[in-house]
Amino acid sequence: MTDYALLAAQARALCEGCPSWVAALANASALVMESMDDVSWAGFYLVDESDSTRLLLGPFQGKVACVEIARGRGVCGTAWEQDATQLVPDVHAFPGHIACDSASRSEIVVPIHANGRVVAVLDLDSTSPARFDEADARGLEGLVASLEEVVAW
Ligand code: SME
């Protein structure tokens, strides 16, 4: 079980005062991968500043991934559109799931806010079915709350 209070505190310490959001999110994705078991991909998709209908791939750890995700598409685009955490125990049962890694079985995506709107999402994948539960959702939302405060979105 992940110690989410520790993870959020570590992320805050790592990212606070960081002069670059790219550097901050690169370290945050590495921290998540180091801290959590059975996670195959962890990273960020950010709303494209020049085309607000799509997310673009941001800093991550894991296999190469799709670069663009349209608003409302896949798990990430749904989290953005609905402004709600998406807890997906079986990716094959999620309509429109975008399979970047065919070995992926479960996923969780948490929206990230700045200035009152969604600016990015945190995306985690696992090759195990139902890897993430409500405790992970609340814990990752806590991590995101820390990142919202200290990253220069
Ligand atoms: N599965 C995601 C796409 C991103 S990859 O998991 C890294 C989705 O359906 O939005």
Short mmCIF file of C-alpha atoms and ligand atoms in Angstrom, two decimals:
data_model
loop_
_atom_site.label_atom_id
_atom_site.label_comp_id
_atom_site.label_asym_id
_atom_site.label_seq_id
_atom_site.Cartn_x
_atom_site.Cartn_y
_atom_site.Cartn_z
CA MET A 1 0.00 0.00 0.00
CA THR A 2 1.35 3.38 -0.97
CA ASP A 3 1.96 5.96 1.77
CA TYR A 4 0.14 8.79 0.01
CA ALA A 5 0.74 11.35 2.77
CA LEU A 6 4.47 10.76 2.37
CA LEU A 7 4.20 10.79 -1.44
CA ALA A 8 2.36 14.13 -1.44
CA ALA A 9 4.89 15.64 0.98
CA GLN A 10 7.81 14.37 -1.12
CA ALA A 11 6.25 15.74 -4.31
CA ARG A 12 5.71 19.10 -2.66
CA ALA A 13 9.32 19.26 -1.45
CA LEU A 14 10.63 18.14 -4.85
CA CYS A 15 8.56 20.56 -6.94
CA GLU A 16 8.30 23.63 -4.71
CA GLY A 17 10.38 26.47 -6.12
CA CYS A 18 11.28 24.45 -9.20
CA PRO A 19 11.95 27.00 -11.98
CA SER A 20 10.46 24.78 -14.71
CA TRP A 21 7.15 22.90 -14.81
CA VAL A 22 8.77 20.36 -17.17
CA ALA A 23 11.48 19.60 -14.61
CA ALA A 24 8.93 19.48 -11.79
CA LEU A 25 6.61 17.06 -13.62
CA ALA A 26 9.53 14.91 -14.83
CA ASN A 27 10.63 14.43 -11.23
CA ALA A 28 7.04 13.95 -10.04
CA SER A 29 6.49 11.13 -12.56
CA ALA A 30 9.75 9.47 -11.48
CA LEU A 31 8.72 9.81 -7.82
CA VAL A 32 5.37 8.12 -8.50
CA MET A 33 7.06 5.23 -10.33
CA GLU A 34 9.59 4.77 -7.52
CA SER A 35 6.94 4.91 -4.81
CA MET A 36 4.23 2.63 -6.20
CA ASP A 37 4.23 -1.10 -6.89
CA ASP A 38 2.81 -2.65 -10.02
CA VAL A 39 2.58 0.56 -12.08
CA SER A 40 3.67 0.28 -15.72
CA TRP A 41 3.22 3.93 -16.77
CA ALA A 42 2.95 7.16 -14.80
CA GLY A 43 2.86 10.62 -16.24
CA PHE A 44 1.07 13.73 -17.35
CA TYR A 45 -0.99 14.89 -20.30
CA LEU A 46 -1.38 18.66 -20.56
CA VAL A 47 -4.05 20.76 -22.27
CA ASP A 48 -2.48 22.17 -25.45
CA GLU A 49 -2.21 25.94 -24.96
CA SER A 50 -2.56 26.57 -28.70
CA ASP A 51 -5.41 24.09 -29.29
CA SER A 52 -7.62 23.66 -26.24
CA THR A 53 -9.48 20.70 -27.76
CA ARG A 54 -6.66 18.27 -27.08
CA LEU A 55 -4.21 16.99 -24.51
CA LEU A 56 -0.54 16.59 -25.35
CA LEU A 57 1.88 14.11 -23.82
CA GLY A 58 3.94 15.57 -20.98
CA PRO A 59 6.68 14.20 -18.73
CA PHE A 60 6.24 10.50 -17.93
CA GLN A 61 7.92 7.22 -16.97
CA GLY A 62 7.18 4.08 -18.94
CA LYS A 63 6.82 2.95 -22.53
CA VAL A 64 6.34 5.39 -25.39
CA ALA A 65 2.79 6.70 -25.46
CA CYS A 66 0.33 8.43 -27.78
CA VAL A 67 1.08 12.14 -28.19
CA GLU A 68 -2.43 13.62 -28.65
CA ILE A 69 -5.72 12.83 -26.94
CA ALA A 70 -8.89 14.72 -27.93
CA ARG A 71 -11.19 16.15 -25.26
CA GLY A 72 -13.68 13.47 -24.24
CA ARG A 73 -11.64 10.64 -25.79
CA GLY A 74 -10.12 7.75 -23.88
CA VAL A 75 -9.75 7.69 -20.12
CA CYS A 76 -7.63 10.84 -20.07
CA GLY A 77 -9.93 12.89 -22.30
CA THR A 78 -12.94 11.73 -20.24
CA ALA A 79 -11.29 12.78 -16.96
CA TRP A 80 -10.68 16.19 -18.53
CA GLU A 81 -14.18 16.60 -19.99
CA GLN A 82 -16.00 15.41 -16.87
CA ASP A 83 -13.49 17.02 -14.49
CA ALA A 84 -13.61 13.82 -12.46
CA THR A 85 -11.20 11.08 -11.48
CA GLN A 86 -11.58 7.99 -13.68
CA LEU A 87 -11.00 4.69 -11.86
CA VAL A 88 -10.89 1.93 -14.48
CA PRO A 89 -10.49 -1.61 -13.10
CA ASP A 90 -10.71 -3.15 -16.59
CA VAL A 91 -9.53 -1.00 -19.49
CA HIS A 92 -11.15 -3.36 -22.00
CA ALA A 93 -14.55 -2.51 -20.51
CA PHE A 94 -14.01 1.26 -20.85
CA PRO A 95 -15.58 2.55 -24.08
CA GLY A 96 -12.96 4.32 -26.19
CA HIS A 97 -9.98 3.36 -24.04
CA ILE A 98 -6.78 4.29 -25.90
CA ALA A 99 -4.34 1.38 -25.70
CA CYS A 100 -0.82 2.80 -25.75
CA ASP A 101 0.47 -0.46 -24.26
CA SER A 102 -1.46 -3.61 -25.14
CA ALA A 103 -0.38 -5.12 -21.80
CA SER A 104 -2.23 -2.45 -19.82
CA ARG A 105 -5.18 -3.84 -17.82
CA SER A 106 -6.22 -1.10 -15.40
CA GLU A 107 -5.85 2.65 -15.18
CA ILE A 108 -6.54 5.72 -13.07
CA VAL A 109 -6.63 9.32 -14.27
CA VAL A 110 -6.92 12.39 -12.01
CA PRO A 111 -7.64 15.89 -13.36
CA ILE A 112 -5.30 18.75 -12.38
CA HIS A 113 -6.54 22.34 -11.99
CA ALA A 114 -5.06 25.82 -12.21
CA ASN A 115 -6.97 29.12 -12.30
CA GLY A 116 -10.27 27.29 -11.96
CA ARG A 117 -9.95 24.98 -14.95
CA VAL A 118 -8.45 21.61 -15.86
CA VAL A 119 -4.93 22.16 -17.23
CA ALA A 120 -3.60 18.60 -17.17
CA VAL A 121 -4.27 15.05 -15.99
CA LEU A 122 -2.18 12.57 -14.03
CA ASP A 123 -2.39 9.12 -15.66
CA LEU A 124 -1.28 5.79 -14.14
CA ASP A 125 -1.48 2.39 -15.84
CA SER A 126 -0.94 -1.13 -14.58
CA THR A 127 -0.62 -4.52 -16.26
CA SER A 128 -2.64 -6.00 -13.37
CA PRO A 129 -6.45 -5.93 -13.46
CA ALA A 130 -8.09 -3.70 -10.82
CA ARG A 131 -4.72 -2.44 -9.57
CA PHE A 132 -6.24 0.85 -8.34
CA ASP A 133 -9.07 1.35 -5.83
CA GLU A 134 -10.85 4.21 -4.08
CA ALA A 135 -7.99 4.60 -1.61
CA ASP A 136 -5.61 5.12 -4.54
CA ALA A 137 -8.04 7.63 -6.06
CA ARG A 138 -8.20 9.68 -2.84
CA GLY A 139 -4.42 9.36 -2.36
CA LEU A 140 -3.59 10.45 -5.89
CA GLU A 141 -6.06 13.34 -5.61
CA GLY A 142 -4.05 14.41 -2.55
CA LEU A 143 -0.85 14.20 -4.54
CA VAL A 144 -2.42 16.27 -7.30
CA ALA A 145 -3.58 18.87 -4.75
CA SER A 146 0.05 19.30 -3.70
CA LEU A 147 1.19 19.60 -7.30
CA GLU A 148 -1.55 22.13 -8.05
CA GLU A 149 -0.13 24.35 -5.33
CA VAL A 150 3.55 24.22 -6.13
CA VAL A 151 3.91 23.68 -9.90
CA ALA A 152 3.98 26.71 -12.25
CA TRP A 153 1.18 25.40 -14.51
N1 SME B 1 -5.03 4.85 -21.88
C1 SME B 1 -5.08 6.28 -21.96
C2 SME B 1 -4.07 6.80 -22.98
C3 SME B 1 -2.77 7.18 -22.40
S1 SME B 1 -1.80 5.85 -22.03
O1 SME B 1 -2.46 5.02 -21.00
C4 SME B 1 -0.32 6.32 -21.46
C5 SME B 1 -6.48 6.75 -22.34
O2 SME B 1 -7.34 5.94 -22.68
O3 SME B 1 -6.71 7.96 -22.29
#
